[in-house]
XYZ file of C-alpha atoms in Angstrom:
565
model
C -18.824 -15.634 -16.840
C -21.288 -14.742 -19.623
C -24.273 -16.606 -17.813
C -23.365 -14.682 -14.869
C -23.183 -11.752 -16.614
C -26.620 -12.128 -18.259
C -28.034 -13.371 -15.149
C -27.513 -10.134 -13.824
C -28.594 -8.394 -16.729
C -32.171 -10.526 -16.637
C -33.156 -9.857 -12.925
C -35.805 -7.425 -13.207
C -36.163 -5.580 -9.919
C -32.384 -5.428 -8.906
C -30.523 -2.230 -8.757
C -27.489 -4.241 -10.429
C -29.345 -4.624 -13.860
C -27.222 -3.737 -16.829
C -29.758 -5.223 -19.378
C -33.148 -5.445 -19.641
C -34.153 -5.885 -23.414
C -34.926 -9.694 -23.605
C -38.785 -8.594 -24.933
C -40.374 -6.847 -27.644
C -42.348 -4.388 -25.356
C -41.840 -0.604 -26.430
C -40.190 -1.462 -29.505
C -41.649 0.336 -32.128
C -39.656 -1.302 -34.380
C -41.902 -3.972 -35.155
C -45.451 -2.396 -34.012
C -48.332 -3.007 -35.571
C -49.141 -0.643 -38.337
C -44.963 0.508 -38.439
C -43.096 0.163 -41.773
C -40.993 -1.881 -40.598
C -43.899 -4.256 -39.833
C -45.056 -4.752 -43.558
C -41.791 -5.160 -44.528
C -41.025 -8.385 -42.874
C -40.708 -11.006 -45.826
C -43.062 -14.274 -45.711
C -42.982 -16.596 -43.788
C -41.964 -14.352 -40.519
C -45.259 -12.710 -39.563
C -44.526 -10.043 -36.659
C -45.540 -12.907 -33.753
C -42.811 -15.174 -35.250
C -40.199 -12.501 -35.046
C -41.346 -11.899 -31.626
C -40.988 -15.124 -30.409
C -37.541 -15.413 -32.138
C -36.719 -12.684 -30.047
C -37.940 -13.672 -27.132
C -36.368 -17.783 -27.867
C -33.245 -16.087 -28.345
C -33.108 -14.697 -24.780
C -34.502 -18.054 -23.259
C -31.389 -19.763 -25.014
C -29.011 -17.176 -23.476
C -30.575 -18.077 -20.322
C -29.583 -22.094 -20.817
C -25.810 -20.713 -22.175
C -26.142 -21.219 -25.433
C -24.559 -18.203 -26.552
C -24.043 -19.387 -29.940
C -27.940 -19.954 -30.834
C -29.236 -17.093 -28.791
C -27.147 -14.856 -31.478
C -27.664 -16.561 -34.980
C -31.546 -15.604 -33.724
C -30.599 -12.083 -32.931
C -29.042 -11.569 -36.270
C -31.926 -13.488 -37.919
C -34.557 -11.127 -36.942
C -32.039 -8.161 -37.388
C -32.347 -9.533 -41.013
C -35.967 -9.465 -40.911
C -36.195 -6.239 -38.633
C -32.751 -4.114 -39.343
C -33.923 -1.349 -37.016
C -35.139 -3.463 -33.954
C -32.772 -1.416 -31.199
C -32.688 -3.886 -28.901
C -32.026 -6.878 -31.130
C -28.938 -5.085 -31.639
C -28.054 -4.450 -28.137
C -28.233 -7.918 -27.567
C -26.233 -9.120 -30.998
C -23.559 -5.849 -29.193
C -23.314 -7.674 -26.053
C -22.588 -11.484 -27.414
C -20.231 -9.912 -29.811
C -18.051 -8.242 -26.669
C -18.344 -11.465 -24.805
C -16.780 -13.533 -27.428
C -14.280 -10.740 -27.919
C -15.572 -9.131 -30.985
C -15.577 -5.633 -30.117
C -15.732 -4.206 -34.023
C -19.138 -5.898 -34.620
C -19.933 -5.154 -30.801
C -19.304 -1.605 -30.991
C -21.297 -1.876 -35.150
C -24.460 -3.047 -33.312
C -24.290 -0.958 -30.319
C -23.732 2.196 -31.905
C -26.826 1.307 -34.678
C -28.857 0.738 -31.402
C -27.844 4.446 -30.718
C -28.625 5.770 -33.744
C -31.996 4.581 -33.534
C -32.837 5.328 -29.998
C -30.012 7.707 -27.969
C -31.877 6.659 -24.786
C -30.804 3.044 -24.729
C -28.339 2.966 -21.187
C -27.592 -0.454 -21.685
C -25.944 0.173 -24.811
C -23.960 3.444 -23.607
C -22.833 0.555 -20.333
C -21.517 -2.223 -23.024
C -19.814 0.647 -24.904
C -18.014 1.515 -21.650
C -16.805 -1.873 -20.870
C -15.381 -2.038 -24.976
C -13.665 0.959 -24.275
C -12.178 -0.413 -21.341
C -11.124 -3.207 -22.604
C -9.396 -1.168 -25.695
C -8.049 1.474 -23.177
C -9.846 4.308 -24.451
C -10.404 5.826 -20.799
C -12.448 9.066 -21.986
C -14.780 7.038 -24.143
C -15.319 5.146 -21.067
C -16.283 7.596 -18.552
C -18.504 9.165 -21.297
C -20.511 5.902 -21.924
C -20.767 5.768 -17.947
C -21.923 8.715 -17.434
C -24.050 8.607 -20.290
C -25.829 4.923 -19.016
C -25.929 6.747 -15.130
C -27.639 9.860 -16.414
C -30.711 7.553 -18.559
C -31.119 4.998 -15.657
C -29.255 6.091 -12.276
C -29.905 2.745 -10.250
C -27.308 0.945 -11.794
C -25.222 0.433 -8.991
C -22.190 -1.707 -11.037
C -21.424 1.188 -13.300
C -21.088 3.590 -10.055
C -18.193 0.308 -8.944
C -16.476 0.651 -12.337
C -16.532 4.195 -12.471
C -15.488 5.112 -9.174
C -12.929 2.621 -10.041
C -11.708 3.580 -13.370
C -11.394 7.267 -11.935
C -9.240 6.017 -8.942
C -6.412 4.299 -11.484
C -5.487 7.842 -12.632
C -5.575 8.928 -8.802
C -8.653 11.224 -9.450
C -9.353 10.506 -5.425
C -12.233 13.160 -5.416
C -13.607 12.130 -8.532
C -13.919 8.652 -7.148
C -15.153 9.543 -3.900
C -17.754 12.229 -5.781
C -19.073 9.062 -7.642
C -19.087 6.431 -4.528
C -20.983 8.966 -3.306
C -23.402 9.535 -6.184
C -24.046 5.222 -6.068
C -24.865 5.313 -2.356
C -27.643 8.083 -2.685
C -29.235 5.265 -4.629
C -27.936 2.476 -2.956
C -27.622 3.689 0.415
C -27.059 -0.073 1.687
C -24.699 -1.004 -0.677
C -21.671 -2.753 0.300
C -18.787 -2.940 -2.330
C -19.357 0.662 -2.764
C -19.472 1.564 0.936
C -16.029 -0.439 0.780
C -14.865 1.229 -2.204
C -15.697 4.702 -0.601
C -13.830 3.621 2.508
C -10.737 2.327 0.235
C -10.304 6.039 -1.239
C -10.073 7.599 1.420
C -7.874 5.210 2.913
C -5.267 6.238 -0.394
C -6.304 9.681 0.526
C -4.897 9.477 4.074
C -8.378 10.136 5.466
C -8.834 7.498 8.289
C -11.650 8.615 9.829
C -13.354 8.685 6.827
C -12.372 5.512 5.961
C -13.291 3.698 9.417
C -16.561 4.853 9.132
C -17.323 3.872 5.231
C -15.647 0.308 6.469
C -17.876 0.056 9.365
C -20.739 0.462 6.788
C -19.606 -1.739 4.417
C -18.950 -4.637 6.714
C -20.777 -7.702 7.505
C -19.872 -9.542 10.590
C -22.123 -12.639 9.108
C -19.896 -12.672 6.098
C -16.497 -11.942 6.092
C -14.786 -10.285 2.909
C -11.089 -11.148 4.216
C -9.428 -7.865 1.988
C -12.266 -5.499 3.723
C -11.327 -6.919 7.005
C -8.144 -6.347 6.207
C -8.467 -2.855 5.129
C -10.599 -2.339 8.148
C -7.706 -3.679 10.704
C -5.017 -1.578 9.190
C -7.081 1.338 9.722
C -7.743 0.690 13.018
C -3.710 0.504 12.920
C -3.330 3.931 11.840
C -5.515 5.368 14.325
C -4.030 4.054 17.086
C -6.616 1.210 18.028
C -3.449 -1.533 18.089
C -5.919 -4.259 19.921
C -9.132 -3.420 17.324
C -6.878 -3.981 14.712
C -5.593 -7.021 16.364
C -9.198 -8.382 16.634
C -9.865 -7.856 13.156
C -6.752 -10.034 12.069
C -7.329 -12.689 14.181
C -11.069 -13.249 12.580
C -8.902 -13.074 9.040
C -6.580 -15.709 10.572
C -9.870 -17.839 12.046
C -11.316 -17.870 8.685
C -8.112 -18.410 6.432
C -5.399 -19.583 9.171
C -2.265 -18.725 5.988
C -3.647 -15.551 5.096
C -0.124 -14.524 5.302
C 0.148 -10.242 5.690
C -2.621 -11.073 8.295
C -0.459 -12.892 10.452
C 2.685 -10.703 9.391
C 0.653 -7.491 10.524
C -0.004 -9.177 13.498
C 3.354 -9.312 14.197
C 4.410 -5.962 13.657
C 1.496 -5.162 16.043
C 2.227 -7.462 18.555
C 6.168 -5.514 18.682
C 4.877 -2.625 18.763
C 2.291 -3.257 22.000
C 5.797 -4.644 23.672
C 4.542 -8.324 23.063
C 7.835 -9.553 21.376
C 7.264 -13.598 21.859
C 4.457 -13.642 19.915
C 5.708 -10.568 17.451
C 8.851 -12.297 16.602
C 6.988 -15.088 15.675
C 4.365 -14.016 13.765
C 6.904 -11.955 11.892
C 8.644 -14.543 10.679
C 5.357 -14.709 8.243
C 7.478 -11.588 5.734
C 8.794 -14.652 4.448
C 6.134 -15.432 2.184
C 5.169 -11.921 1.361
C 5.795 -12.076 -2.467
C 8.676 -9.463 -2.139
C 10.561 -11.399 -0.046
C 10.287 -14.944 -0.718
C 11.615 -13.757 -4.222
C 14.907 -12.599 -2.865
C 15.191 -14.985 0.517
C 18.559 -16.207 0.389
C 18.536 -20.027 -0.221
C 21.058 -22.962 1.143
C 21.274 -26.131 1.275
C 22.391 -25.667 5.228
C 20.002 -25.597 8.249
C 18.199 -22.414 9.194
C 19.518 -21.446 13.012
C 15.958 -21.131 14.755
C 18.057 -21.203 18.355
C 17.508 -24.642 19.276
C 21.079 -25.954 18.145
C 24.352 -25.381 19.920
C 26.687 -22.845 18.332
C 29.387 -23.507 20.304
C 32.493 -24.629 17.307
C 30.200 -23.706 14.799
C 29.817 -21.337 12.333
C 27.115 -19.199 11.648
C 26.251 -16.924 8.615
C 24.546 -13.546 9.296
C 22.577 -11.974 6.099
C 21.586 -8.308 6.927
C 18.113 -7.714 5.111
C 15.691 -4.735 4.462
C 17.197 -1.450 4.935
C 20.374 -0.201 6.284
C 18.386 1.505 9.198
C 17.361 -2.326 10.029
C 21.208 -3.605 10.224
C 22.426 -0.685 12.152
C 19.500 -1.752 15.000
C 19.774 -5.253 15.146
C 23.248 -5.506 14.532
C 23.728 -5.767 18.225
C 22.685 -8.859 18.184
C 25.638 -10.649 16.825
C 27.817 -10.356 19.948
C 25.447 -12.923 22.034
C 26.056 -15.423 19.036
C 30.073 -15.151 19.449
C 29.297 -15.564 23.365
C 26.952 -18.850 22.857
C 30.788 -20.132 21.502
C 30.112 -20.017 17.072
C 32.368 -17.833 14.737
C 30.467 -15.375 12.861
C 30.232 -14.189 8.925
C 27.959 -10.816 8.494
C 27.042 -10.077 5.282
C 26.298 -6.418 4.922
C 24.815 -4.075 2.578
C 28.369 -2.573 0.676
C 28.086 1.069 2.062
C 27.334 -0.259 5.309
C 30.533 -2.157 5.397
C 32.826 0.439 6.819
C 30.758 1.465 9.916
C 29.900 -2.678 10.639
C 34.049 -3.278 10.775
C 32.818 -2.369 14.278
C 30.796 -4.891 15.353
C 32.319 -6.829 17.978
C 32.963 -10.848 17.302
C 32.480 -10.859 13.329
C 35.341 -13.149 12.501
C 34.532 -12.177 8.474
C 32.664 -9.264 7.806
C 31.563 -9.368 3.807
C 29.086 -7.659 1.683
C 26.561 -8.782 -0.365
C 28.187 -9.003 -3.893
C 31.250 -11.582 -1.918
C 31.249 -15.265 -2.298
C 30.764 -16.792 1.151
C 33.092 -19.502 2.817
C 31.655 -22.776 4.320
C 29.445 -22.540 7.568
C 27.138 -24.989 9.790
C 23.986 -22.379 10.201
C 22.498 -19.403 8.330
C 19.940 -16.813 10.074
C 18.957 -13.483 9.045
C 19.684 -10.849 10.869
C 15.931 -9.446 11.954
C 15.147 -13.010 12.538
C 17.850 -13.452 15.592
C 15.639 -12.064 18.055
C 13.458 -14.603 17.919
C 15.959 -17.483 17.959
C 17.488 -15.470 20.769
C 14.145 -15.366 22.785
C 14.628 -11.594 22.898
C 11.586 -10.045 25.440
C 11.303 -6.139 25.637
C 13.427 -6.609 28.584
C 16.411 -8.343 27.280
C 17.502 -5.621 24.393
C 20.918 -4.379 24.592
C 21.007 -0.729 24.776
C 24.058 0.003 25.926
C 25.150 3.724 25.514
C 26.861 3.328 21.681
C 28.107 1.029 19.771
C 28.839 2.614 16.610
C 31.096 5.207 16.153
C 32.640 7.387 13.352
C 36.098 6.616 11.746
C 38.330 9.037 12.762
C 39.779 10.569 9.993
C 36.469 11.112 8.666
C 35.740 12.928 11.588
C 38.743 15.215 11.627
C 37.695 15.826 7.686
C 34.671 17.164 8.646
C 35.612 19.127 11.745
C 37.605 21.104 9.571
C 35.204 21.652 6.538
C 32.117 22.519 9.511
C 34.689 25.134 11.237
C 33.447 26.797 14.337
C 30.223 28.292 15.201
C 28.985 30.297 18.198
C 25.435 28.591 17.708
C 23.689 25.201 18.541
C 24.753 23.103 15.567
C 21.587 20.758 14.573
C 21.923 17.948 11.990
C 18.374 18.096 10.635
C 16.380 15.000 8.356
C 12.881 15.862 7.836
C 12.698 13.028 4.940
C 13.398 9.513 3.744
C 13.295 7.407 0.662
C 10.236 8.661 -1.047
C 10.308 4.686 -2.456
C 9.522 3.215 1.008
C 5.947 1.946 1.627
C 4.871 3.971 4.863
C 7.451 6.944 3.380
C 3.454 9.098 3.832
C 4.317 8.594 7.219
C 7.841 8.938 7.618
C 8.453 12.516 5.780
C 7.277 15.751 6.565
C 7.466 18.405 3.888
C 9.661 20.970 3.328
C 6.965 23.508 3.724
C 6.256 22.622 6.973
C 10.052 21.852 8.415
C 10.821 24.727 7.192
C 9.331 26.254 10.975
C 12.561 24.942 12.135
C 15.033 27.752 10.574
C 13.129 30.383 12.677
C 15.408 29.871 15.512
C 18.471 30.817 15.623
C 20.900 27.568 14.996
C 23.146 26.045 12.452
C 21.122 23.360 10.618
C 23.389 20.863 9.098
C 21.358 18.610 6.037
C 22.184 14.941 7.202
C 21.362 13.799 3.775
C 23.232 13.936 0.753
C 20.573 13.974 -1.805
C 17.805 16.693 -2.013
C 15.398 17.777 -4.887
C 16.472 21.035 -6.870
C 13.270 22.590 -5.602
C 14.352 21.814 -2.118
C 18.252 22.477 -2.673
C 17.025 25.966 -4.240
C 14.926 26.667 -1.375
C 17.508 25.833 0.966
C 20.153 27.895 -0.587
C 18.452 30.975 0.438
C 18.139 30.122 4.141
C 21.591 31.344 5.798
C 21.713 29.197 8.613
C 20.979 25.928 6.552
C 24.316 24.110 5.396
C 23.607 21.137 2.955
C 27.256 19.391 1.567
C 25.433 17.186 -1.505
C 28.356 15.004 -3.136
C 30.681 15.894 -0.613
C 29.033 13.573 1.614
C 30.158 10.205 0.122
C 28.688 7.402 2.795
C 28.279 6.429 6.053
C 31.159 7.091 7.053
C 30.791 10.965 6.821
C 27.075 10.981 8.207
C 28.600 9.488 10.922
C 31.291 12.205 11.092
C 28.894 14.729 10.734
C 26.350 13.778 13.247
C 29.469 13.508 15.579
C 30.175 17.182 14.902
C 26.565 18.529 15.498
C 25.474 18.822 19.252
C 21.919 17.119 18.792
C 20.577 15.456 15.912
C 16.411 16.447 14.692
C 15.317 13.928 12.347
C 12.350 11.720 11.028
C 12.476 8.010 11.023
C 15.309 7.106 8.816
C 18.532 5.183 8.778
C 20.017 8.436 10.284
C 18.057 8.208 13.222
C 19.281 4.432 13.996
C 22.849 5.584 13.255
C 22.534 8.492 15.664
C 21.099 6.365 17.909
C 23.674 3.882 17.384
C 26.487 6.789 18.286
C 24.675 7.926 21.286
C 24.361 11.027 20.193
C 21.495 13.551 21.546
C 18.473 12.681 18.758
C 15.054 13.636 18.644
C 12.897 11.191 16.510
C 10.124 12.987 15.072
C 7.698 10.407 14.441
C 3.748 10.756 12.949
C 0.839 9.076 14.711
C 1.596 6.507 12.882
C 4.775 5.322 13.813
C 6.568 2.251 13.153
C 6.702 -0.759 15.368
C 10.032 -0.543 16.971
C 9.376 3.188 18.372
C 6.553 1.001 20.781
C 3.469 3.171 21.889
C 3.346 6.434 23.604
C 6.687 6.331 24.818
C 8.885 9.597 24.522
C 12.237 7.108 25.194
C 13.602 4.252 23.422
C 14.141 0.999 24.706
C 16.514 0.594 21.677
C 18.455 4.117 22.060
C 19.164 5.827 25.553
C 20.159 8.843 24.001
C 16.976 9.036 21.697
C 13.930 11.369 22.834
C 10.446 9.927 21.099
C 8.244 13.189 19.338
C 5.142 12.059 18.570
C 2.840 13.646 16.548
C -0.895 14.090 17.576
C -3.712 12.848 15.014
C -3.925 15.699 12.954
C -1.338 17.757 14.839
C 0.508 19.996 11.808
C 4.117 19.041 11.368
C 5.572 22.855 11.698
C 3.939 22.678 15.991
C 5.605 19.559 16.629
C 8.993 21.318 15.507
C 8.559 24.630 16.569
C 8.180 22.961 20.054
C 10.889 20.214 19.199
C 13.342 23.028 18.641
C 12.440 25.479 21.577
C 13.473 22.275 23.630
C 16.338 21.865 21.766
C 17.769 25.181 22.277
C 17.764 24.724 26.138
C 20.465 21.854 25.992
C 24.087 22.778 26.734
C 26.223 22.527 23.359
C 28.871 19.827 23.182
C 31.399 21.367 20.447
């Protein structure tokens, strides 16, 4: 690493150069005629100490590290004010760890000369390592301001800024580096990655399509690239891109997994399911796959007087969808043992042909096969054709409806059950949630808006409180089993993509997915129904469309539907 380094520093004409004091030129340390110069003891005339100086460097060329800096000290000895002799001794003191002595030499470098960038750069990266962020960004800024075509310090920078989310700050400096290296990859790439975390995906396609090189692959910017593509609605781009990851690393495993997902969501299920089967090896999941000593069901082997364990995975949004599944396993002739999520449990007693239904925290009984639950389609051979949609499937318990009919009472307006967010801990949660400022276009018409989620922010609750027509229950709500009651109380359900829209679904109740333009695989492309749901109407957002149009026109459509209750 430290030839590298120095390497770089040496090259004299590249726009990456950190350091450039392996010579005596300019030093007035050590001119003729200087102090400094008649103080040098016999036998070290000032030649000698310059070609210890310049030896030094030519053994930090060949590695040796450990020579190259006894002769820096040795003509510090001679020449205690020779700035860049300590510059040098600074920088082999931080490689080797030594950041005291590092920082001794590299401040007395300052001290003699304020205009030295290299040292402000090595104080940076001492800082860094130490964690002194502020000390840091001054040292950069300082090194960018005395020599501006160091392209590496605009990289760490931009960097550093972007670990405290300082987006702008990050961008403002990616920026700064290009004006001087207009042709610069990694920080055309690094541009393009902040405004990817800034949600700005035209901004970041374009800063990708800089930064890329056809001729030479980076796999994570071609990765980056495709999932932008993703976002903005380019599914076979994006596919393209992955499959030249795949060509050049053919395990490059959230490649192929991405695939997947896109392949579902372009209504290509053969080669979706299988390609999704790659989430097993995503770190997050191959730490928690369940393990057993008995065979994986992959659909090749007869079920018929066998029994099969069912694991529901992911989140309870997942099990309520693909729960329909399990009947076709009873009808290939096996007995079947679901294992559900716990709160789950009570809306999956259900399921048709679940001999044992458990949760997760249970000890399981013997069985012949295991398969998880999003993996069945696949070992079904499910096609876009083949889901079963019939009307419902799930319904809600019935004295948890008759609870909540009485708590709800009567009303001579639509009632809507309204989600406008999910788990702010899911990953694509940026695109799943719409803020409160913006549903908030939804209590200008005149309806009863029941809160289909028991938890809210006090912010939000104390917002809510003031809006008449908005009823939210909190505690009162203890599981699925009253959502469920409540969502069979309301006449249409207005929600985001959550768990509460697959339930609704899952009731057949009249729901209207509000879903961003970027929407999760299983809503397809461009559709306004739902293979998955009958009684689910699609609401797509356009690119850049503002969330309070889409439900200002979501409700005026709502409020032309006969009321059920």
């Amino acid at each position: 690493m430290l030839k590298t380094l120095f390497s770089i520093f040496k090259k004299e004409n590249t726009p990456t150069r950190a350091l450039d004091v392996a010579s005596t030129k300019g030093n007035t340390a050590h001119q003729s005629g200087s102090p400094q110069a008649n103080s040098v003891p016999q036998p070290f005339t000032r030649e000698q100490i310059d070609e210890l100086f310049t030896r030094a460097g030519q053994s930090l060329d060949r590695g040796d590290t450990v020579t190259a800096l006894d002769m820096y000290l040795t003509v510090l000895k001679h020449v205690p004010d020779f700035e860049k002799a300590h510059v040098m001794a600074g920088f082999l003191y931080q490689q080797r760890g030594n950041l005291t002595q590092a920082k001794h030499h590299l401040q007395t470098a300052l001290s003699l000369n304020p205009q030295l960038a290299d040292a402000h750069y090595l104080l940076g990266v001492i800082a860094s390592a130490e964690g002194q962020r502020d000390v840091l960004r001054h040292n950069y800024r300082a090194s960018l301001k005395l020599s501006p075509h160091q392209e590496h310090i605009y990289l760490a920078l931009a960097f550093d800024l972007h670990q405290t989310q300082e987006l702008d700050a990050s961008i403002s400096v990616a920026k700064e580096g290009l004006l001087c290296f207009p042709n610069s990859k990694p920080l055309w790439a690094s541009l393009g990655n902040f405004y990817y975390l800034q949600k700005d995906m035209l901004a970041a396609h374009d800063a990708y399509v800089q930064a890329r090189q056809e001729d030479n692959l980076d796999l994570g910017l071609e990765y980056n690239y495709a999932m932008v593509l993703s976002i903005l609605g380019q599914p076979m781009n994006a596919m393209e891109a992955l499959d030249r990851i795949i060509k050049r690393d053919p395990q490059h495993v959230m490649a192929h997994f991405q695939r997947g997902v896109l392949s579902l969501q372009c209504g290509q299920f053969k080669e979706g399911w299988q390609e999704f089967e790659w989430r097993w090896q995503m770190p997050a999941l191959r730490e928690v796959r369940f393990k057993s000593a008995r065979e994986r069901w992959d659909g090749s082997q007869d079920l018929r007087d066998k029994t099969i364990l069912v694991l529901s995975e992911q989140g309870y949004g997942d099990t309520i969808q693909f729960c329909r599944f399990i009947p076709e396993l009873a009808s290939r002739g096996a007995q079947v043992i679901f294992v559900v999520l716990g709160p789950l449990k009570e809306l999956m007693v259900q399921i048709p042909s679940v001999a044992i239904l458990l949760d997760e925290t249970a000890p399981l009984p013997e069985y012949d096969y295991y398969c998880e639950l999003m993996s069945l389609p696949r070992a079904l051979g499910i096609e876009l054709g083949d889901i079963p949609n019939q009307p419902s499937y799930l319904a809600a318990p019935v004295t948890s409806v008759q609870k909540w009919k009485g708590i709800l009472g009567a009303t001579d307006r639509m009632r809507v059950g309204f989600v406008w967010s999910g788990n702010p801990q899911h990953a694509n949660d940026a695109y799943r949630s719409i803020p409160l400022t913006e549903a908030r276009a939804a209590f200008a018409f005149d309806a009863e808006f029941i809160v289909l989620v028991k938890d809210l922010n006090p912010d939000a609750k104390a917002d809510l409180d003031s809006v008449p027509q908005v009823r939210h229950f909190g505690a009162q709500v203890g599981g699925f089993a009253d959502t469920a009651a409540l969502i069979d109380q309301v006449d249409v359900v207005l929600t985001v993509d959550t768990s509460v829209a697959h339930l609704a679904g899952a009731m057949g109740k009249r729901t209207y997915v509000l879903l961003s333009y970027h929407a999760d695989w299983r809503w397809l492309l461009e559709r306004e129904d739902s293979p998955w749901y009958p009684s689910v109407t699609l609401v797509r957002q356009g690119f850049g469309q503002p969330w309070s149009a889409v439900i200002d026109h979501t409700c005026a459509e709502i409020l032309k539907l006969p009321r059920l209750h």
